CSV table of N, CA and C and ligand atoms in Angstrom, one decimal:
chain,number,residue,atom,x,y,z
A,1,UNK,N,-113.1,90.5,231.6
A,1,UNK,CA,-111.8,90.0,231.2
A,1,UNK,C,-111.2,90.8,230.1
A,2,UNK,N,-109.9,90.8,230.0
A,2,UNK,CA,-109.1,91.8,229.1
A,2,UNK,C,-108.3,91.1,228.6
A,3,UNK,N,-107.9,90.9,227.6
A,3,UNK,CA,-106.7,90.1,227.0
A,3,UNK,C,-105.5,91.5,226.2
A,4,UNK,N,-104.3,90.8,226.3
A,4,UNK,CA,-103.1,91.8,225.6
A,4,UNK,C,-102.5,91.4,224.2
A,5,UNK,N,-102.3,92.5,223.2
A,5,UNK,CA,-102.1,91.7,221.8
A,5,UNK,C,-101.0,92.9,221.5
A,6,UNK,N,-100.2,92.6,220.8
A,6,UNK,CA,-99.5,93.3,219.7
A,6,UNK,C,-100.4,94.5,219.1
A,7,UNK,N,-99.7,95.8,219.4
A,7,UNK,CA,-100.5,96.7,218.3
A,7,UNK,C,-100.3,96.5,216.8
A,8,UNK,N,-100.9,96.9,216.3
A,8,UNK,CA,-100.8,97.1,214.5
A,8,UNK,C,-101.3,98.3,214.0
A,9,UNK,N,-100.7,98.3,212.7
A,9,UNK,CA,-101.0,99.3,212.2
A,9,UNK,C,-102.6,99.5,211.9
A,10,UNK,N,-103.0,98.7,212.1
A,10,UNK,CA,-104.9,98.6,212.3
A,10,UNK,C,-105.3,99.0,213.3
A,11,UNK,N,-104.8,99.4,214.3
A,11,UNK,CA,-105.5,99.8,215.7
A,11,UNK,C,-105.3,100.9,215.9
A,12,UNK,N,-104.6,101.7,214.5
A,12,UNK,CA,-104.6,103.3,214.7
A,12,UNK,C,-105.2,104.4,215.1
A,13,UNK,N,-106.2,104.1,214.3
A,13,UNK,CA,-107.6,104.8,214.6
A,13,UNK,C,-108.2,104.8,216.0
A,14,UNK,N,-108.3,103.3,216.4
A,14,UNK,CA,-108.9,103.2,217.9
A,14,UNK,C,-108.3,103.6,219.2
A,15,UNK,N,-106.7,103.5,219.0
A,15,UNK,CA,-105.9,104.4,219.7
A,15,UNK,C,-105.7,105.6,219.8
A,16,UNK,N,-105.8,106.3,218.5
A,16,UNK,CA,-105.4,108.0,218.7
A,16,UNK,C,-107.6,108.0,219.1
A,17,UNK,N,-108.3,107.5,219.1
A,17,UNK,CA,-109.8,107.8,219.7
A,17,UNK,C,-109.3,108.3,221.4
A,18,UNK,N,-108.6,106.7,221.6
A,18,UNK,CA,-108.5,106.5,223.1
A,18,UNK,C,-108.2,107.8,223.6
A,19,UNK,N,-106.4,107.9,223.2
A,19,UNK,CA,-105.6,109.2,223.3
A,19,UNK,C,-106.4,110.5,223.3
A,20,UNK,N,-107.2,110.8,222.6
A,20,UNK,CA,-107.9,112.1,221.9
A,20,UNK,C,-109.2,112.3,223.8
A,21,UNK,N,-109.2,111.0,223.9
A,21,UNK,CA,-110.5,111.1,224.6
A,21,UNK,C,-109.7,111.5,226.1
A,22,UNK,N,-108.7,111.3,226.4
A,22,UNK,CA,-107.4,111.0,227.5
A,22,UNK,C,-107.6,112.7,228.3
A,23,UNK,N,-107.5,112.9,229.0
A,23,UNK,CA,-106.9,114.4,230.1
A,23,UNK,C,-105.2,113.9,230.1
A,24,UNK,N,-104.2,114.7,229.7
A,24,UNK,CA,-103.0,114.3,230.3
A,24,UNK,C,-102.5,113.8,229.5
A,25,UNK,N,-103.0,113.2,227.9
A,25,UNK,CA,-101.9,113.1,227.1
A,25,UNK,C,-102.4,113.8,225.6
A,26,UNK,N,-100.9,113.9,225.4
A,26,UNK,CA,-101.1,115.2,224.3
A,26,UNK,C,-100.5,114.6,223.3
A,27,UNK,N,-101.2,114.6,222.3
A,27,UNK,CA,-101.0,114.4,220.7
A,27,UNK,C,-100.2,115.3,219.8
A,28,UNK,N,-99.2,114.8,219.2
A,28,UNK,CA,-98.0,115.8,218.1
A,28,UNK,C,-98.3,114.8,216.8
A,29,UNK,N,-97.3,115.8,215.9
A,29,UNK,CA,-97.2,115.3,214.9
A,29,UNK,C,-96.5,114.1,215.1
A,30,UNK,N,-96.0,114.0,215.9
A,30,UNK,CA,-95.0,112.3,215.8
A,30,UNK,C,-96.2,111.5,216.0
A,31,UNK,N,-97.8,111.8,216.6
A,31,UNK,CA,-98.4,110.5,216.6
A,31,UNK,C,-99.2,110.7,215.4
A,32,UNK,N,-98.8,111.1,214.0
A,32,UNK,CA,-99.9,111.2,212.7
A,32,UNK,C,-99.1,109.7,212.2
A,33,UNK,N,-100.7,109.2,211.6
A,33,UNK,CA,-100.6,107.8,210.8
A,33,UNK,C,-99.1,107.4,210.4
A,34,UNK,N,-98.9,108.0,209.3
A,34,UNK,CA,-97.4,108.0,209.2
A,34,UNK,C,-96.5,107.8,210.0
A,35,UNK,N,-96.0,108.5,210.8
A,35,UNK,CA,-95.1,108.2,211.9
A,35,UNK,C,-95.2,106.9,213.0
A,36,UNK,N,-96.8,106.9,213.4
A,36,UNK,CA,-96.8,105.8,214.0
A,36,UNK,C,-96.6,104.4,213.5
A,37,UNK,N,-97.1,104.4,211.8
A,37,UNK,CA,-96.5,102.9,210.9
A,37,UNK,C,-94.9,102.7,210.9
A,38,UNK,N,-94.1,104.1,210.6
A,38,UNK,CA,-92.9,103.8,210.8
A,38,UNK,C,-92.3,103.4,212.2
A,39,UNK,N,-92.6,104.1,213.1
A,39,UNK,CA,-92.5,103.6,214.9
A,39,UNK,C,-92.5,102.0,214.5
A,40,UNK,N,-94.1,101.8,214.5
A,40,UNK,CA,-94.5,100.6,214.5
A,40,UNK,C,-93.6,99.3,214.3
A,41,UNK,N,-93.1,100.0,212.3
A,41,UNK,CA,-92.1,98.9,211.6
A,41,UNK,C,-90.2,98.8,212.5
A,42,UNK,N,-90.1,100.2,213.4
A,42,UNK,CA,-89.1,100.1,213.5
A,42,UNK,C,-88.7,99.5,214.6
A,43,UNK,N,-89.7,99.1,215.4
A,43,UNK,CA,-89.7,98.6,217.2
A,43,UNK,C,-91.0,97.4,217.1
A,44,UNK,N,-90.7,96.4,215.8
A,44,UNK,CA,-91.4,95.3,215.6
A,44,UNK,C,-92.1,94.9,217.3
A,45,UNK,N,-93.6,94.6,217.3
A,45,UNK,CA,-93.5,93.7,218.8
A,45,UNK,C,-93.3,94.1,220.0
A,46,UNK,N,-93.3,95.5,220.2
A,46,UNK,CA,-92.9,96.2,221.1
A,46,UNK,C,-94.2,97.7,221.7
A,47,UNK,N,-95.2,97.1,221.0
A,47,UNK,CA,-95.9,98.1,221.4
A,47,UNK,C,-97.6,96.7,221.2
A,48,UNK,N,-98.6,97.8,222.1
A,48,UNK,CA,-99.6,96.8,222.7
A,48,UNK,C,-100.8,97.1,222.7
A,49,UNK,N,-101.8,97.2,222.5
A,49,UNK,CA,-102.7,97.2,222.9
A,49,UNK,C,-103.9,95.8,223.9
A,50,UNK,N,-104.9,96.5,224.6
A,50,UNK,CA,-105.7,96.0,225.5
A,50,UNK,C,-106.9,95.5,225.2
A,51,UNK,N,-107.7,94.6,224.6
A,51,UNK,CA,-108.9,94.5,224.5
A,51,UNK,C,-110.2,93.6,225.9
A,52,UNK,N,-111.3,94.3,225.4
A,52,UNK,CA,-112.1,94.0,226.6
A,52,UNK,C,-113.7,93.9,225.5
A,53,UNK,N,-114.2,92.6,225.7
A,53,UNK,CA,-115.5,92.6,224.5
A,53,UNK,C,-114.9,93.0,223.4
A,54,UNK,N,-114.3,92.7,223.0
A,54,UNK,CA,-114.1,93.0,221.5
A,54,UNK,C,-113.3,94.5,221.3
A,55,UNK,N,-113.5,95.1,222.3
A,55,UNK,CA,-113.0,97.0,221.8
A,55,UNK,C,-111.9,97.3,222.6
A,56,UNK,N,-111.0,98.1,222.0
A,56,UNK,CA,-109.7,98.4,222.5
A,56,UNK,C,-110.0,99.4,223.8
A,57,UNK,N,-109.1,98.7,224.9
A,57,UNK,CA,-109.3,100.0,226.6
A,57,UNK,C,-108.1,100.2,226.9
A,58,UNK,N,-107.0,100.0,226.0
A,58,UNK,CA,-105.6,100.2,226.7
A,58,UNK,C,-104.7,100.3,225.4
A,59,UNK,N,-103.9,100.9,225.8
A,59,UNK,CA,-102.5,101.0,225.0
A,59,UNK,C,-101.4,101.4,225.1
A,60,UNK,N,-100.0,100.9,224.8
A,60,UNK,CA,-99.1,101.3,225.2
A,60,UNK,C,-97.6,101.2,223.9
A,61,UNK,N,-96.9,102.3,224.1
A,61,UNK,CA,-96.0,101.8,222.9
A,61,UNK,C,-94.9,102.2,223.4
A,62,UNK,N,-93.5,101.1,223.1
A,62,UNK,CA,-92.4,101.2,223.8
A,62,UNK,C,-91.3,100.8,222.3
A,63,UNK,N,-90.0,101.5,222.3
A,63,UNK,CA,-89.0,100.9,221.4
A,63,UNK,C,-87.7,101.4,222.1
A,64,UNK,N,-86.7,101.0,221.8
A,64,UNK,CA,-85.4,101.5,222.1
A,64,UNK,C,-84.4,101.7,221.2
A,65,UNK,N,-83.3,102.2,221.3
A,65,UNK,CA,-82.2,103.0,220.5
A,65,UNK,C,-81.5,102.0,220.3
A,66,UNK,N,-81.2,100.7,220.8
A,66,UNK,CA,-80.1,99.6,221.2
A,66,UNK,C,-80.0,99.9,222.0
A,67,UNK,N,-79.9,100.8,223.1
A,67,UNK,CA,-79.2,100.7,224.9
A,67,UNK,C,-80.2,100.9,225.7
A,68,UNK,N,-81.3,102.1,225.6
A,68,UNK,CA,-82.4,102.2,226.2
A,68,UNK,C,-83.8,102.2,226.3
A,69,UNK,N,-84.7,101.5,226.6
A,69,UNK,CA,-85.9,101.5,226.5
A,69,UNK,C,-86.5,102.8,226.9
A,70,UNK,N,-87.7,103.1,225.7
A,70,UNK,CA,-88.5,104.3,225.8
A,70,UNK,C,-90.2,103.6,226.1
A,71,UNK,N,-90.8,104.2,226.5
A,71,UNK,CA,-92.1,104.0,226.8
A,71,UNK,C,-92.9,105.8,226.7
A,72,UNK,N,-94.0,104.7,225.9
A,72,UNK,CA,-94.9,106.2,225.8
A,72,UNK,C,-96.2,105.6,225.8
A,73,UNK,N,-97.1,106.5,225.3
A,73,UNK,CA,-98.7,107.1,225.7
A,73,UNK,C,-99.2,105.5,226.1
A,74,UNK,N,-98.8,105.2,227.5
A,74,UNK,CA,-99.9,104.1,228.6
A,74,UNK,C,-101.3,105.1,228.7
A,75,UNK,N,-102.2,104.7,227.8
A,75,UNK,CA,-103.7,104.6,228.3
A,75,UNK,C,-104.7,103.9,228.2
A,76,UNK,N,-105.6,103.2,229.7
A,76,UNK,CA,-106.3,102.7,230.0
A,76,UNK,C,-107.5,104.1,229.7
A,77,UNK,N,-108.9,103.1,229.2
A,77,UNK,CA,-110.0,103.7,229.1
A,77,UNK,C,-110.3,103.9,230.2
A,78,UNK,N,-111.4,105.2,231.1
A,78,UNK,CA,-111.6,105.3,232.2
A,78,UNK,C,-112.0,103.8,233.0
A,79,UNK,N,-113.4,103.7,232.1
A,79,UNK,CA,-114.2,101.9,232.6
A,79,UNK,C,-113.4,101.3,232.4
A,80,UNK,N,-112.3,101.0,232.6
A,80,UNK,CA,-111.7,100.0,232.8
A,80,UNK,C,-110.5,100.0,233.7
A,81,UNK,N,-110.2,101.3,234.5
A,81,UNK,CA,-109.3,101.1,235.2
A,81,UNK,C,-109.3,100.6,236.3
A,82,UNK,N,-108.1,100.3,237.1
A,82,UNK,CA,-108.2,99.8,238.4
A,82,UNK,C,-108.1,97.6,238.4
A,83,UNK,N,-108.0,97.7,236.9
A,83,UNK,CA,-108.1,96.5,236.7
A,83,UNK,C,-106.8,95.5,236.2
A,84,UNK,N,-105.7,96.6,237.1
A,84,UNK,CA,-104.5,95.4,236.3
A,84,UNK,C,-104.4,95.7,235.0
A,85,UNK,N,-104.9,96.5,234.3
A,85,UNK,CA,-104.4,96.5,232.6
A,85,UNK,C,-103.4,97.5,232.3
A,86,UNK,N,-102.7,98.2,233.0
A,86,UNK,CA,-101.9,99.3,232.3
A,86,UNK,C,-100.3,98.7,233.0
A,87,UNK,N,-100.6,97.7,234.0
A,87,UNK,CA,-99.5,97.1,234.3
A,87,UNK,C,-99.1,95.9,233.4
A,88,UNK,N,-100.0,95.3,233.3
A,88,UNK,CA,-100.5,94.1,232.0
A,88,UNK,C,-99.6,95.1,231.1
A,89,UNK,N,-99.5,96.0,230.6
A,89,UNK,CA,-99.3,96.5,229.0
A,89,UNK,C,-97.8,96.8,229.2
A,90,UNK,N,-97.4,97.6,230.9
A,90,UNK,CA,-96.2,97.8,231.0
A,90,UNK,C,-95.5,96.7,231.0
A,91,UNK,N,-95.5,96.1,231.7
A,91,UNK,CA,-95.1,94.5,232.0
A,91,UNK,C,-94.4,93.9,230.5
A,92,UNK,N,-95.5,93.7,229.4
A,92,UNK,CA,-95.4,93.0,228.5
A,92,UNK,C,-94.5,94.4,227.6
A,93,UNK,N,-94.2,95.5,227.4
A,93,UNK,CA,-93.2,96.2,226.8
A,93,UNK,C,-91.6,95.6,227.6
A,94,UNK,N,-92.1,95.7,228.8
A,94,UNK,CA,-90.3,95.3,229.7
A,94,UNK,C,-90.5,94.1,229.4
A,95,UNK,N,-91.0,93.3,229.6
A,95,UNK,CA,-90.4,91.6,229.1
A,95,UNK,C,-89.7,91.8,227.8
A,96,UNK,N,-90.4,91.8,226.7
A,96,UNK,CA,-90.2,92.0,225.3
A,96,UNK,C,-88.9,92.6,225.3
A,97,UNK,N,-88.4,94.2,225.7
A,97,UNK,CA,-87.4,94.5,225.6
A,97,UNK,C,-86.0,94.3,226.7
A,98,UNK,N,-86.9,93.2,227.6
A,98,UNK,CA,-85.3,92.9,227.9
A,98,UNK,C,-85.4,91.6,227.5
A,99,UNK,N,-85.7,90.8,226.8
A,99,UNK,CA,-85.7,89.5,225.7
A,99,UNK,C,-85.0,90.2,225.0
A,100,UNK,N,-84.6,91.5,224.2
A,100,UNK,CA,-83.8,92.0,223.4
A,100,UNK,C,-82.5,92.7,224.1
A,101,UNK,N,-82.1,92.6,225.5
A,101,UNK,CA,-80.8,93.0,226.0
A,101,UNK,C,-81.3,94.4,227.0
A,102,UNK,N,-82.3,95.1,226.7
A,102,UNK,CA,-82.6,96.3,227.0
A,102,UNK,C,-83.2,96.0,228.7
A,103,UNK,N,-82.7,96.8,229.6
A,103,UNK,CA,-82.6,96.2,230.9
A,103,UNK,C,-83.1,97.7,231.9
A,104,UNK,N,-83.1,98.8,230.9
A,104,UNK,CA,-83.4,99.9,231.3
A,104,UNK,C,-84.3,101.0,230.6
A,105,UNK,N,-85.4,101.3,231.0
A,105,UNK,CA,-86.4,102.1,230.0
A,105,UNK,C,-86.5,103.4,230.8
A,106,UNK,N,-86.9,104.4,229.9
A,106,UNK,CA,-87.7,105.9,230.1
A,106,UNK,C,-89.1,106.1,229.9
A,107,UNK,N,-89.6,106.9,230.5
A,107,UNK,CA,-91.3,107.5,230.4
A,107,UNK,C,-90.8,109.2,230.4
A,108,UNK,N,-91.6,109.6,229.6
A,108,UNK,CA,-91.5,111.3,229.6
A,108,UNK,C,-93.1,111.1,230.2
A,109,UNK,N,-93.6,112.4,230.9
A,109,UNK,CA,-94.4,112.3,231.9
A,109,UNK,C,-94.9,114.1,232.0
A,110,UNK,N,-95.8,114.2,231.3
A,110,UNK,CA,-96.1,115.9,231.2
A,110,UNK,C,-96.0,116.3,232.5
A,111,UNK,N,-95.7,117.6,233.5
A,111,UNK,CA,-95.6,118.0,234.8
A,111,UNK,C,-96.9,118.0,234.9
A,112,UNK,N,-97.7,118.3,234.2
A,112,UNK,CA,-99.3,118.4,234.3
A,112,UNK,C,-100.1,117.3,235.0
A,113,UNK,N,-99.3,116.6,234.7
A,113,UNK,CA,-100.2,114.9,234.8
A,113,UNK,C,-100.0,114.5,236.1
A,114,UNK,N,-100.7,114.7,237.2
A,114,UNK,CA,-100.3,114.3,238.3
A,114,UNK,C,-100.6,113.2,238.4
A,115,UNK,N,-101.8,112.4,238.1
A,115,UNK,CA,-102.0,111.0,238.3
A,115,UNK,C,-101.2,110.5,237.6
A,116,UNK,N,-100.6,110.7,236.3
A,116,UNK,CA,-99.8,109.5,235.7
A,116,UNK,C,-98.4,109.8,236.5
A,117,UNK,N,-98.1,110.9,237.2
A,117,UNK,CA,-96.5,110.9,237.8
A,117,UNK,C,-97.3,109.4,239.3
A,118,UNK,N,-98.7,109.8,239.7
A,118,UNK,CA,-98.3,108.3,240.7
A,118,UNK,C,-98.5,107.8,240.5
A,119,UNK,N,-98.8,107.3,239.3
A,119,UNK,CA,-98.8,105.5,238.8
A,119,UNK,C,-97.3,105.2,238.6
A,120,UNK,N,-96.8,106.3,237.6
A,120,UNK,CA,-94.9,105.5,237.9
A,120,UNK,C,-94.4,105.5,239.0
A,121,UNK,N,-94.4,106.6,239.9
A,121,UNK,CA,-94.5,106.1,241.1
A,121,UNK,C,-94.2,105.2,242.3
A,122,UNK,N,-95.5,105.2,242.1
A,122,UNK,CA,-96.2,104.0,242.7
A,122,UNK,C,-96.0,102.7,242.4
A,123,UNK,N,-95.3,102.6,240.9
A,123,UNK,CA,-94.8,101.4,240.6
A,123,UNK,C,-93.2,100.9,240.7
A,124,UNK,N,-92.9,102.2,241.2
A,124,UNK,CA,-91.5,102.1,241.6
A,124,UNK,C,-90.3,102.5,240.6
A,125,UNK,N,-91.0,103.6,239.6
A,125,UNK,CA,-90.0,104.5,238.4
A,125,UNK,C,-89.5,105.8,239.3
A,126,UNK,N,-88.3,105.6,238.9
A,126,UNK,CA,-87.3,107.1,239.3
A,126,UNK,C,-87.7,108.2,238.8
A,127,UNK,N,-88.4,109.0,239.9
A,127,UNK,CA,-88.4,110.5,239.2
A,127,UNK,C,-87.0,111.1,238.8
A,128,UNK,N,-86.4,111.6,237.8
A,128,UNK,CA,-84.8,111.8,237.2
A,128,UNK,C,-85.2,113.4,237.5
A,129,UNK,N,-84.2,113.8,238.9
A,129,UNK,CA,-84.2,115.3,239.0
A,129,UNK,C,-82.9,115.9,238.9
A,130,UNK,N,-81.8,115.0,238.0
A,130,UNK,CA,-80.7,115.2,237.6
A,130,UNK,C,-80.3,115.7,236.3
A,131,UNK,N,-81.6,115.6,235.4
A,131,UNK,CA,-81.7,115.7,233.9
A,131,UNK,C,-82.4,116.8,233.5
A,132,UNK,N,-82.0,117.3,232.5
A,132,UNK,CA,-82.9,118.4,231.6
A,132,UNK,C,-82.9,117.9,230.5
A,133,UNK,N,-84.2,117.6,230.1
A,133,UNK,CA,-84.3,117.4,228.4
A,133,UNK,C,-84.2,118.4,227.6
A,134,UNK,N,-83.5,118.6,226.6
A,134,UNK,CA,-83.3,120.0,225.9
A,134,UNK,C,-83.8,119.4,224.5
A,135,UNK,N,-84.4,119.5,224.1
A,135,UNK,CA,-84.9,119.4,222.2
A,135,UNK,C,-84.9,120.7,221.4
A,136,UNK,N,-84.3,120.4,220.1
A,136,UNK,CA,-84.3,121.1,219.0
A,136,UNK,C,-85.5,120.9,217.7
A,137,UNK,N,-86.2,121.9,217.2
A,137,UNK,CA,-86.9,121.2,216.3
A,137,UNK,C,-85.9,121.9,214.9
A,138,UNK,N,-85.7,121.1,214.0
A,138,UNK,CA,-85.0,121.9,212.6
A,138,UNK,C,-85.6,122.6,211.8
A,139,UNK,N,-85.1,124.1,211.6
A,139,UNK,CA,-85.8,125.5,211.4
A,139,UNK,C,-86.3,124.7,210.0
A,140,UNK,N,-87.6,125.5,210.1
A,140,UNK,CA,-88.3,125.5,209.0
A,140,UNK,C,-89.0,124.2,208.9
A,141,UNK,N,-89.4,124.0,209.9
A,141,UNK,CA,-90.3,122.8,210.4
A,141,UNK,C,-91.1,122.9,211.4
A,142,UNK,N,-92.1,122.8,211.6
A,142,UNK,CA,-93.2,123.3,212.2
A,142,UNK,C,-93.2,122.6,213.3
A,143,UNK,N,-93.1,121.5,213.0
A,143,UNK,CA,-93.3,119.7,213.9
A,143,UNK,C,-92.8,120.0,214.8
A,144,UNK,N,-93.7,119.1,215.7
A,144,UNK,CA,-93.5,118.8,217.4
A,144,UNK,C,-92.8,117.7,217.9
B,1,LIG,C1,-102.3,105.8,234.7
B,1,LIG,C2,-103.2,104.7,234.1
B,1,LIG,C3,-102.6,104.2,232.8
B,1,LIG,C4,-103.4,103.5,235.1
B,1,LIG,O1,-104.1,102.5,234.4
B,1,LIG,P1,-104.8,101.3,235.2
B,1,LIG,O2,-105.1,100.2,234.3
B,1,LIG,O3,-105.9,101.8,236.1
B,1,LIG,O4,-103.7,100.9,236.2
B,1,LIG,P2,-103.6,99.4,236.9
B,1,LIG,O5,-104.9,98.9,237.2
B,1,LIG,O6,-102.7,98.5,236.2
B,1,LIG,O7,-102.9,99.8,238.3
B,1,LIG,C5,-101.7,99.3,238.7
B,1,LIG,C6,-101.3,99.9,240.0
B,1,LIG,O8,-101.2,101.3,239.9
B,1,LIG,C7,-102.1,102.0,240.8
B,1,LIG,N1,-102.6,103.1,240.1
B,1,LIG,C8,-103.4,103.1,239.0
B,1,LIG,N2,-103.7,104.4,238.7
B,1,LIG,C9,-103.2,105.1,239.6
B,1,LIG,C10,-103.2,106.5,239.8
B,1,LIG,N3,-103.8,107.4,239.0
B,1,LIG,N4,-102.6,107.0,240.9
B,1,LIG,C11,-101.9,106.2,241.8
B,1,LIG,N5,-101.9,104.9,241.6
B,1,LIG,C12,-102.5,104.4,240.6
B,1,LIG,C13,-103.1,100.9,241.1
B,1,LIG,O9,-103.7,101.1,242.4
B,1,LIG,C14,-102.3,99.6,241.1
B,1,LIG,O10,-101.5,99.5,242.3
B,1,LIG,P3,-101.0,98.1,242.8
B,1,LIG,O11,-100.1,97.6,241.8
B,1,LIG,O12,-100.4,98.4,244.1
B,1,LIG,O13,-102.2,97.3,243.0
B,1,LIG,C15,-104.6,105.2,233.8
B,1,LIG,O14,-105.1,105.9,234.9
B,1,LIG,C16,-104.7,106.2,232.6
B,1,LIG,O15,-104.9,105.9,231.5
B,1,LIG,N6,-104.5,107.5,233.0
B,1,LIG,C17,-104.5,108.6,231.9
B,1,LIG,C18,-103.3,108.5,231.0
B,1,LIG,C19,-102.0,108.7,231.8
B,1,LIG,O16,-101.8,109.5,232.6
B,1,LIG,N7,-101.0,107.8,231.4
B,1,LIG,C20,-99.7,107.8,232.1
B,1,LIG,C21,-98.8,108.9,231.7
B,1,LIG,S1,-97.9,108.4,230.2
């Protein structure tokens, strides 16, 4: 059995483990402590973790701009997949943020990742082959 809770700024640690342990997702400076307390404070309730016996197997964090929902690093621990939890975590970001008006979300999705392109997929997300993401980082800043 797995139950779903609110992440916190306490489940830091156990999640960048998760992440760290993950094929397919990649870690930046936007996920250092820092950043993720601010995320955290700024998309109250909006991001999740998974527990199973006591230990975290899932995580997910989602916020929006006011118009669109974002979704990022969905990971299920290996032992535990296949079990309904990464839907459990999506699920519970889209309830949450269309309780707040938000009726439309994004996944950024490394080309690399073929399994996670068929989970969205497969769950019926739009691959967007209309769009180029273009990012700037501001000179003299190293950050990712
Ligand atoms: C992708 C991932 C989050 C799925 O977690 P999970 O808990 O096993 O998924 P669920 O059990 O909720 O599966 C839900 C559905 O997706 C399907 N599914 C799960 N993983 C899949 C995969 N790799 N490829 C295709 N379908 C998959 C399941 O069969 C199930 O289908 P159904 O709804 O028709 O029954 C997990 O494999 C993972 O952590 N992968 C590494 C990280 C990653 O790639 N994250 C996504 C990119 S951001």
């Amino acid at each position: 059995m797995h139950s779903i809770r609110t992440m916190t700024t306490h489940d830091y640690d156990d999640v960048i483990v998760l992440m760290k342990q993950t094929p397919g997702i990649s870690l930046r400076d936007a996920d250092s402590r820092e950043s993720t307390d601010r995320y955290l404070q700024r998309n109250p309730g909006l991001s999740f973790v998974s527990e199973a016996d006591g230990e975290l197997v899932g995580c997910i964090m989602s916020g929006h701009d006011g118009r669109r929902g974002y979704l990022q690093h969905l990971v299920v621990r290996p032992t535990h997949r296949r079990q309904g939890i990464a839907n459990g975590l999506v699920n519970r970001c889209l309830t949450e943020l269309e309780s707040l008006g938000i009726l439309k979300s994004h996944i950024d999705v490394l080309k690399t990742n073929a399994s996670g392109a068929l989970y969205w997929e497969g769950q019926g997300w739009q691959l967007r082959s209309d769009i180029h993401r273009y990012s700037l980082v501001r000179s003299g800043s190293e950050k990712t």
